[in-house]
PDB file of C-alpha atoms in Angstrom:
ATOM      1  CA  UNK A   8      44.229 105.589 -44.046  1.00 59.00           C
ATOM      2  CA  UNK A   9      41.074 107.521 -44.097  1.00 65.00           C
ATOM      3  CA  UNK A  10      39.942 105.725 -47.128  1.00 68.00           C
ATOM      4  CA  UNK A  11      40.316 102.112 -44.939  1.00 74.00           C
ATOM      5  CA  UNK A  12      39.047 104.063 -41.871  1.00 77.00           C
ATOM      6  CA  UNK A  13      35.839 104.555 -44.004  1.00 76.00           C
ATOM      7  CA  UNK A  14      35.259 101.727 -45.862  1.00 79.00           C
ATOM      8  CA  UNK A  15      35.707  99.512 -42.697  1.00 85.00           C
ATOM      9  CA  UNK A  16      33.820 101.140 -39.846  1.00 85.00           C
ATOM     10  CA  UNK A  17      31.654 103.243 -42.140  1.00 85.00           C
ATOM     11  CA  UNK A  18      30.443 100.525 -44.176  1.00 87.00           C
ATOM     12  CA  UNK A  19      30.123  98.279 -41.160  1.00 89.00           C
ATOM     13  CA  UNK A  20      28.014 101.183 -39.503  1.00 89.00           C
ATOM     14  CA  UNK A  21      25.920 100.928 -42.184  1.00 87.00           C
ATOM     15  CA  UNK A  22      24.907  97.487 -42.733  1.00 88.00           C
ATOM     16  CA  UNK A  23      24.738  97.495 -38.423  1.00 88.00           C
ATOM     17  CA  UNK A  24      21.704 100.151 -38.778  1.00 84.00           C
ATOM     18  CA  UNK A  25      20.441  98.360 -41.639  1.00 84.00           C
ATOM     19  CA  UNK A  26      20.195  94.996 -39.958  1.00 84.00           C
ATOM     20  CA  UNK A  27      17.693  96.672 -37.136  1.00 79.00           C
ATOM     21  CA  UNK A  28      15.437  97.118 -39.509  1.00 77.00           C
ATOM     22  CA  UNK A  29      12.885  94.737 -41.313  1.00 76.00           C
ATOM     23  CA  UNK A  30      15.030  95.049 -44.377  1.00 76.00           C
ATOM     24  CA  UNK A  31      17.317  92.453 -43.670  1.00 77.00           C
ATOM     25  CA  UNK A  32      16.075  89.243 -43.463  1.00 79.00           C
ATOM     26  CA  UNK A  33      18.176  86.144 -41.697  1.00 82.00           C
ATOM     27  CA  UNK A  34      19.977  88.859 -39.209  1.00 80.00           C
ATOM     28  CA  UNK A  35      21.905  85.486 -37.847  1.00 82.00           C
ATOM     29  CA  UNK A  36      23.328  84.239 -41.595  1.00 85.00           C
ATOM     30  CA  UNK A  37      23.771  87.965 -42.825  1.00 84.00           C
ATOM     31  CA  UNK A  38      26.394  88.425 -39.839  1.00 85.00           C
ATOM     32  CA  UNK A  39      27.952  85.085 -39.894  1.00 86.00           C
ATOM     33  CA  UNK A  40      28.614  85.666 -43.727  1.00 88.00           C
ATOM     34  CA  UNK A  41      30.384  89.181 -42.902  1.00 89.00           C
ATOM     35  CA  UNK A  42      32.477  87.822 -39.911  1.00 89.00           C
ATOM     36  CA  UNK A  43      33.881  84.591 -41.829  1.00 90.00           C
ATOM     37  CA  UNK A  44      36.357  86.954 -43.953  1.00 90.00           C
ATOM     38  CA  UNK A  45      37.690  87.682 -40.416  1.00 90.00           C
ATOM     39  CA  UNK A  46      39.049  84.230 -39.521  1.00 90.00           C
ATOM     40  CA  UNK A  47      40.963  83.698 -42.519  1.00 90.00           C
ATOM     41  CA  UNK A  48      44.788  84.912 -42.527  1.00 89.00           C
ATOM     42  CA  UNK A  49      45.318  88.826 -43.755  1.00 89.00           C
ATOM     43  CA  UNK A  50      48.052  86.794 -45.946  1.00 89.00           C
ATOM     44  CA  UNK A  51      45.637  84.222 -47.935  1.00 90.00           C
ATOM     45  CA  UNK A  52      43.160  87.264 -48.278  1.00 91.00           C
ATOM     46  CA  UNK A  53      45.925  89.296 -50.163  1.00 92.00           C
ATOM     47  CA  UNK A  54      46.493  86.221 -52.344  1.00 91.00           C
ATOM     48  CA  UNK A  55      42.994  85.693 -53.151  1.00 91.00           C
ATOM     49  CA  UNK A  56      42.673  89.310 -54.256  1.00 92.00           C
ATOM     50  CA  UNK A  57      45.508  89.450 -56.482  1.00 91.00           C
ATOM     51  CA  UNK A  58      44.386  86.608 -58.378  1.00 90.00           C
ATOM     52  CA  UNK A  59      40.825  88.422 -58.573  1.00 91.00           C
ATOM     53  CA  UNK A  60      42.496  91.900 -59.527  1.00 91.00           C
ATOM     54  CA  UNK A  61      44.759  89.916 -61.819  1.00 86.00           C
ATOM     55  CA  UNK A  62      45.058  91.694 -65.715  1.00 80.00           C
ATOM     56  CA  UNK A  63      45.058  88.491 -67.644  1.00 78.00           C
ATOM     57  CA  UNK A  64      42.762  86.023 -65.560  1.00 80.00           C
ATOM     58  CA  UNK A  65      41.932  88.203 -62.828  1.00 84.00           C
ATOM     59  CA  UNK A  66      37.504  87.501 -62.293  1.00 89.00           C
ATOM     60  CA  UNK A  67      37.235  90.954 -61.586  1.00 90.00           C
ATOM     61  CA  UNK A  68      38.761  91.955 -65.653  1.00 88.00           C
ATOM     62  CA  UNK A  69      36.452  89.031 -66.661  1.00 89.00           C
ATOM     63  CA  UNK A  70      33.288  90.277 -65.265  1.00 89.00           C
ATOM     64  CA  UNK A  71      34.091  93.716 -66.550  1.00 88.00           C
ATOM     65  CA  UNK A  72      34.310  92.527 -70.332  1.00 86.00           C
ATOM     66  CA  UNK A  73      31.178  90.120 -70.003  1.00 87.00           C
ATOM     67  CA  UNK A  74      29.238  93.390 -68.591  1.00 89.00           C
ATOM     68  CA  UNK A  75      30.644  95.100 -71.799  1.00 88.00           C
ATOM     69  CA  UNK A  76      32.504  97.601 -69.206  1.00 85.00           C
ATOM     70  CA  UNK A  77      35.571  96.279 -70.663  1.00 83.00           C
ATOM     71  CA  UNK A  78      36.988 100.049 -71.531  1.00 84.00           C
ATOM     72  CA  UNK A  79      37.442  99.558 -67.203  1.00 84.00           C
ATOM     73  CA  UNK A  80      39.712  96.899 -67.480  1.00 85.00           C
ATOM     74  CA  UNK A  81      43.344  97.589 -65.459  1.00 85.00           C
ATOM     75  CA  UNK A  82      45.960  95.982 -63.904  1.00 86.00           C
ATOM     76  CA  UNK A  83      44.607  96.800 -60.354  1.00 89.00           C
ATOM     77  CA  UNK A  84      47.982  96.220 -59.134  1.00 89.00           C
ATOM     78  CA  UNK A  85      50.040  98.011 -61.171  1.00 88.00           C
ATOM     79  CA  UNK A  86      48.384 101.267 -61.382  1.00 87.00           C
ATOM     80  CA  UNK A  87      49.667 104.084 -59.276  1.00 89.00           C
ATOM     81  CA  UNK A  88      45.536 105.783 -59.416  1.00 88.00           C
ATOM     82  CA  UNK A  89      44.160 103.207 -57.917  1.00 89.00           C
ATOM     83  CA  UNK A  90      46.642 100.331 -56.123  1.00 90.00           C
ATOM     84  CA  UNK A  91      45.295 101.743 -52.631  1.00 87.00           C
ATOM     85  CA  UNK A  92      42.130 101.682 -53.161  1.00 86.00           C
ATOM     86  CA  UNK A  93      42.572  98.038 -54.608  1.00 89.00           C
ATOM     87  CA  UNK A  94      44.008  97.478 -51.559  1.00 89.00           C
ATOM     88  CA  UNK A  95      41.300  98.992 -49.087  1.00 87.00           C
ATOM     89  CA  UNK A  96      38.588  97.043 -50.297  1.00 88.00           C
ATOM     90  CA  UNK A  97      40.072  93.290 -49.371  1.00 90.00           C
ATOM     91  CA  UNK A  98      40.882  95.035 -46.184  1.00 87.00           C
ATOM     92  CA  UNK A  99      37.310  96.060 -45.659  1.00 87.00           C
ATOM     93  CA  UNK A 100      36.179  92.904 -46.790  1.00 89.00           C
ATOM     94  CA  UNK A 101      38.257  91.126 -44.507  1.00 90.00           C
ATOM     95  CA  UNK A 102      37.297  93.792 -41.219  1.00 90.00           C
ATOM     96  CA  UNK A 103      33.749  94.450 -41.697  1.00 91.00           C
ATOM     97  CA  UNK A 104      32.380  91.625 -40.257  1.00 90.00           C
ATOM     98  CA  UNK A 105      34.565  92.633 -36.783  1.00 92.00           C
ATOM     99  CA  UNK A 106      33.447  96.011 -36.858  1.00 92.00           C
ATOM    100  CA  UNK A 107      29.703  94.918 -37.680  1.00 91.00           C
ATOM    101  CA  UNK A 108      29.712  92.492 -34.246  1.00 90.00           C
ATOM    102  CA  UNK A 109      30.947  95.839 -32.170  1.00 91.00           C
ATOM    103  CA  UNK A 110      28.410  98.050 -33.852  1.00 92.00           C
ATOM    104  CA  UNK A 111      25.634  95.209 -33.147  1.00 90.00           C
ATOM    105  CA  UNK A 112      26.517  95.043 -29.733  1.00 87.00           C
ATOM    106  CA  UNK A 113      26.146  98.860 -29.710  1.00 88.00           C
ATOM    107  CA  UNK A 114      22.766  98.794 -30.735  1.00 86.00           C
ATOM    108  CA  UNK A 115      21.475  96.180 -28.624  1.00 83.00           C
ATOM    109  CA  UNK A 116      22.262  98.019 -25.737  1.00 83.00           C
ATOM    110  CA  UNK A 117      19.896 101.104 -27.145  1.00 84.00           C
ATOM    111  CA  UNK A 118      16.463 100.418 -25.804  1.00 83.00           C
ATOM    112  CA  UNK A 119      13.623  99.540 -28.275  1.00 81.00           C
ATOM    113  CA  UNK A 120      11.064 101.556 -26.986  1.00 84.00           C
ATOM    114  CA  UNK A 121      13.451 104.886 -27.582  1.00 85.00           C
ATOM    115  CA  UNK A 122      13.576 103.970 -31.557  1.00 82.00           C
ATOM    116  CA  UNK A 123       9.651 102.819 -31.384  1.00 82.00           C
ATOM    117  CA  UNK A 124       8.345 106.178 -29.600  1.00 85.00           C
ATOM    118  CA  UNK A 125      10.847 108.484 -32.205  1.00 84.00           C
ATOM    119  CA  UNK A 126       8.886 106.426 -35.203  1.00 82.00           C
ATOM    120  CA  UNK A 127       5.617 107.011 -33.637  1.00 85.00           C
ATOM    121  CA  UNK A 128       7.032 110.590 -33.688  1.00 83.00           C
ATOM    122  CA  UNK A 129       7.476 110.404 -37.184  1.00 84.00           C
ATOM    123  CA  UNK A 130      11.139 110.447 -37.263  1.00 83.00           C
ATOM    124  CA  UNK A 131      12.101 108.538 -40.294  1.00 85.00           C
ATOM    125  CA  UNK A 132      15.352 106.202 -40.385  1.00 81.00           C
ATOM    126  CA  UNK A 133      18.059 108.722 -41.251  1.00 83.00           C
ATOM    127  CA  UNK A 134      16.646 111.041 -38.235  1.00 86.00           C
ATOM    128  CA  UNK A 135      16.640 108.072 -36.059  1.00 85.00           C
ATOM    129  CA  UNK A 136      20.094 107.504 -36.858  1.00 85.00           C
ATOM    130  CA  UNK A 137      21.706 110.907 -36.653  1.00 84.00           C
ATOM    131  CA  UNK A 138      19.677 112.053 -33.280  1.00 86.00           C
ATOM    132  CA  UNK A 139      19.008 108.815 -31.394  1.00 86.00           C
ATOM    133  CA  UNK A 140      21.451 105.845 -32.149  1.00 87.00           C
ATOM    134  CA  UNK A 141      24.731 107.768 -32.655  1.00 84.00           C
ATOM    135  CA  UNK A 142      24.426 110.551 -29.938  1.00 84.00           C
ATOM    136  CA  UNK A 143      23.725 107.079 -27.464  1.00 86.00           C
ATOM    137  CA  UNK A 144      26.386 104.956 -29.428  1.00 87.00           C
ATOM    138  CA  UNK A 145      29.521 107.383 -29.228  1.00 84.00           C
ATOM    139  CA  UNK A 146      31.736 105.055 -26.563  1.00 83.00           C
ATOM    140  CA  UNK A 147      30.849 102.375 -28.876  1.00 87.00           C
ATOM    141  CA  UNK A 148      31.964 104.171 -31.865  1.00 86.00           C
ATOM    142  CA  UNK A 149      35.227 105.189 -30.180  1.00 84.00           C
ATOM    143  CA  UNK A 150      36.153 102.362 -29.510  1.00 85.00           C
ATOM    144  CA  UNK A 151      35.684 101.116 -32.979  1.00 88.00           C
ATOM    145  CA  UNK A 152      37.430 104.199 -34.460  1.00 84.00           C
ATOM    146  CA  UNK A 153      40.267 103.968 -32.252  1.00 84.00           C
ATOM    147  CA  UNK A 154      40.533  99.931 -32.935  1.00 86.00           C
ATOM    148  CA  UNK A 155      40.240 101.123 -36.845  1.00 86.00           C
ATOM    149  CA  UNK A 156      42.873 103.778 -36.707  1.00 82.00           C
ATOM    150  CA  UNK A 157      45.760 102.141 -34.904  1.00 81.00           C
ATOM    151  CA  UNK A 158      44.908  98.918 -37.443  1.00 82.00           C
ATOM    152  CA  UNK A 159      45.351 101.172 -40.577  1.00 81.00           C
ATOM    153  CA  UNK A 160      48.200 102.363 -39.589  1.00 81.00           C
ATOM    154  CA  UNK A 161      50.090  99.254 -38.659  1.00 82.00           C
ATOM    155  CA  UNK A 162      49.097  97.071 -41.701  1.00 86.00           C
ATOM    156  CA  UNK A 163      51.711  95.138 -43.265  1.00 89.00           C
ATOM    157  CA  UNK A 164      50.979  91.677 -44.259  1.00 87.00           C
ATOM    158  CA  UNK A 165      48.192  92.376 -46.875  1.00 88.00           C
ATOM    159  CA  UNK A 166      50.207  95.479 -48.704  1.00 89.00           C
ATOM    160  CA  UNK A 167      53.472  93.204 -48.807  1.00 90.00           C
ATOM    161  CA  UNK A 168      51.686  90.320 -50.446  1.00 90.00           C
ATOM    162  CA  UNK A 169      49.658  92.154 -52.770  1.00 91.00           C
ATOM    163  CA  UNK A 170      52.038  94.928 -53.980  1.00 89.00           C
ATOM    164  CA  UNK A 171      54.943  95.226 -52.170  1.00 88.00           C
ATOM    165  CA  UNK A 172      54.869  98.817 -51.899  1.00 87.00           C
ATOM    166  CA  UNK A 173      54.318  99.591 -55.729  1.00 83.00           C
ATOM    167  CA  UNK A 174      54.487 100.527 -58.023  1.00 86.00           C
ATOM    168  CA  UNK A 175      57.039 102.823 -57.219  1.00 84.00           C
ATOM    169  CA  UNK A 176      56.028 103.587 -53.924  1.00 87.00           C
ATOM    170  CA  UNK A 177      52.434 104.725 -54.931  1.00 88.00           C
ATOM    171  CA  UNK A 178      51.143 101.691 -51.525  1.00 88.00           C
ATOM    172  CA  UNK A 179      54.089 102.171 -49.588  1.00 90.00           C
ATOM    173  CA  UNK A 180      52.897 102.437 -45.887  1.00 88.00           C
ATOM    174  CA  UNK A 181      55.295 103.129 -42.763  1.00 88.00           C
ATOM    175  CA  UNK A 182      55.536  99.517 -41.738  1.00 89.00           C
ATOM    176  CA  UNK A 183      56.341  98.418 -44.780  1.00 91.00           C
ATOM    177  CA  UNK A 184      58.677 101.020 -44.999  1.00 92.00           C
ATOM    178  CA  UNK A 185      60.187 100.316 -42.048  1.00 92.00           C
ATOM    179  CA  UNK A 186      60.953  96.684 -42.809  1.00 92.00           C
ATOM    180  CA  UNK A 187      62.704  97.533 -46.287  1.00 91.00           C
ATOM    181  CA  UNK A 188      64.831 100.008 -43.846  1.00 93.00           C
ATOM    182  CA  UNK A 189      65.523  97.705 -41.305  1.00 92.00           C
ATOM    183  CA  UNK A 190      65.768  94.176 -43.880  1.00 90.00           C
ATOM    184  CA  UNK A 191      66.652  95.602 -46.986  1.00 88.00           C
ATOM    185  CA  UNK A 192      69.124  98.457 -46.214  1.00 89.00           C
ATOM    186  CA  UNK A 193      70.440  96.789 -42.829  1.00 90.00           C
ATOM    187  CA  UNK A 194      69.816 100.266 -40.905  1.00 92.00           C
ATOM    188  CA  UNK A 195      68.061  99.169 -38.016  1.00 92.00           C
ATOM    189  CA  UNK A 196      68.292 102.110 -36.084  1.00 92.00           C
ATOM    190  CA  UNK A 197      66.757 104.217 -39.006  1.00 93.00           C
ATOM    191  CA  UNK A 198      64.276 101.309 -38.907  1.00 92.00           C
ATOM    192  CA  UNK A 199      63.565 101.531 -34.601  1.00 92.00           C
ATOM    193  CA  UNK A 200      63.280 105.331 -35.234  1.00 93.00           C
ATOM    194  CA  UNK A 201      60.475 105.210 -38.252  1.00 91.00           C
ATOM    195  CA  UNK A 202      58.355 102.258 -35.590  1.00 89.00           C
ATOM    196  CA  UNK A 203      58.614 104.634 -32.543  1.00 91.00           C
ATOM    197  CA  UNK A 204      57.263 107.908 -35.140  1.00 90.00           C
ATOM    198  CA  UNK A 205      54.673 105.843 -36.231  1.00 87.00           C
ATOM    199  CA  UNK A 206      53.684 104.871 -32.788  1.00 86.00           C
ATOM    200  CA  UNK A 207      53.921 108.743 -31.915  1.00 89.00           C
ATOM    201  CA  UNK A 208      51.573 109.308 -34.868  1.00 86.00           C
ATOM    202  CA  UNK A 209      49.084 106.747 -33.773  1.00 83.00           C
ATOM    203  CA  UNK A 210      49.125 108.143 -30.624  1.00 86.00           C
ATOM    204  CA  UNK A 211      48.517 111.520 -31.590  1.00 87.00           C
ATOM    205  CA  UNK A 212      45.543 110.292 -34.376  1.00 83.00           C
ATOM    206  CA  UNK A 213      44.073 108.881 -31.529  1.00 81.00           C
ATOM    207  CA  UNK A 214      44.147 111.323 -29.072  1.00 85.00           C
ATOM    208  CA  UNK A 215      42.484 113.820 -32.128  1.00 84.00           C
ATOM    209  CA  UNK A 216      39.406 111.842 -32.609  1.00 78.00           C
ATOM    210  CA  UNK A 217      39.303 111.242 -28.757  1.00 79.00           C
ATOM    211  CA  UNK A 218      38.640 115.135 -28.601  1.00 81.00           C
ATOM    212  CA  UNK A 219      36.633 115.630 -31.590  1.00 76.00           C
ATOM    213  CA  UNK A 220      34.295 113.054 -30.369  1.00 71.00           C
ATOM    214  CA  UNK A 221      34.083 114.620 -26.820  1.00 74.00           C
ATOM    215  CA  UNK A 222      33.202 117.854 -28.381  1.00 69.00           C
ATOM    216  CA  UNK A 223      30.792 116.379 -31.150  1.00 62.00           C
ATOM    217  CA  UNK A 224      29.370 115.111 -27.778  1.00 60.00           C
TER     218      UNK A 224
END
């Protein structure tokens, strides 16, 4: 989870600061291109990526041997090291483009002149970032974080399409867990009793970075 948690809203974060500066050119097309991934179904995604992480045809193996980084090559799918981080990155491909619009709308509401007179100062852009925008972004990044979290923790679709928990259980999560429980072994009380822990857990994850964030602030 905090591997999704950080590739999602702290990549997002990222390109958000980025795209206030003079850096990034066509702000408008830039975003668009990062939100599209966020219409398309979590289910076609996961397809998509396992034909790209596939070990015989998969693009990603293929770019690998043309770059002559073929000693890299896997079966993204079927390794137990790295299956969730195969997994994170179509989920942060899919959700960065959310996260970037909420970040965006963060920093619009920070006033120019704030960021101007702190340059002027000679505050470069990682001092601008770490004493200006986040201290004055926090409920923005909360709410993000919070969003993120509770998302993480709930994902289903994209795990069951792409791996179904394997191999082994090396990308079994507790919703997926949950439905083999409830679908597979018929227990459905087992099943009701994992949902409500996980919502317990969620709960509790969220409270955590509630605090943490009031006393970073």
């Amino acid at each position: 989870m905090f591997v999704s948690v950080v590739f999602q809203a702290g990549v997002a974060f990222v390109l958000a600061a980025l795209m206030t500066t003079k850096l990034v050119r066509w702000k408008s097309f830039v975003q668009s291109a990062f939100f599209f991934p966020c219409i398309i179904s979590p289910l076609v995604t996961a397809y998509i990526w396992k034909v790209l992480y596939s070990e015989q045809y998969g693009v990603l193996n293929k770019l690998l041997d043309a770059a002559g980084l073929d000693f890299l090559q896997r079966n993204w799918l079927s390794d137990p090291q790295v299956i969730m981080t195969s997994i994170c990155i179509p989920l942060a491909w899919q959700y960065i483009g959310f996260y970037l619009v909420i970040f965006l709308a963060g920093l619009t509401g920070i006033e120019r002149e704030i960021l101007e007179v702190a340059e002027i100062d000679g505050a470069n852009f990682v001092q601008r970032m770490f004493y200006i925008v986040l201290p004055l972004m926090k409920g923005t990044i909360k709410v993000a974080l919070l969003i993120c979290i509770s998302g993480s923790i709930k994902i289903f679709d994209q795990i069951y399409a792409m791996s179904m928990g394997g191999p082994g259980n090396a990308s079994m999560v507790v919703s997926l867990y949950a439905y083999n429980v409830a679908f597979k072994g018929q227990d459905f009380g087992y099943a009701s009793a994992i949902s409500v822990a996980a919502m317990i857990i969620s709960l509790l994850l969220i409270i955590a970075v509630t605090r943490v964030l009031r006393e970073a602030e």
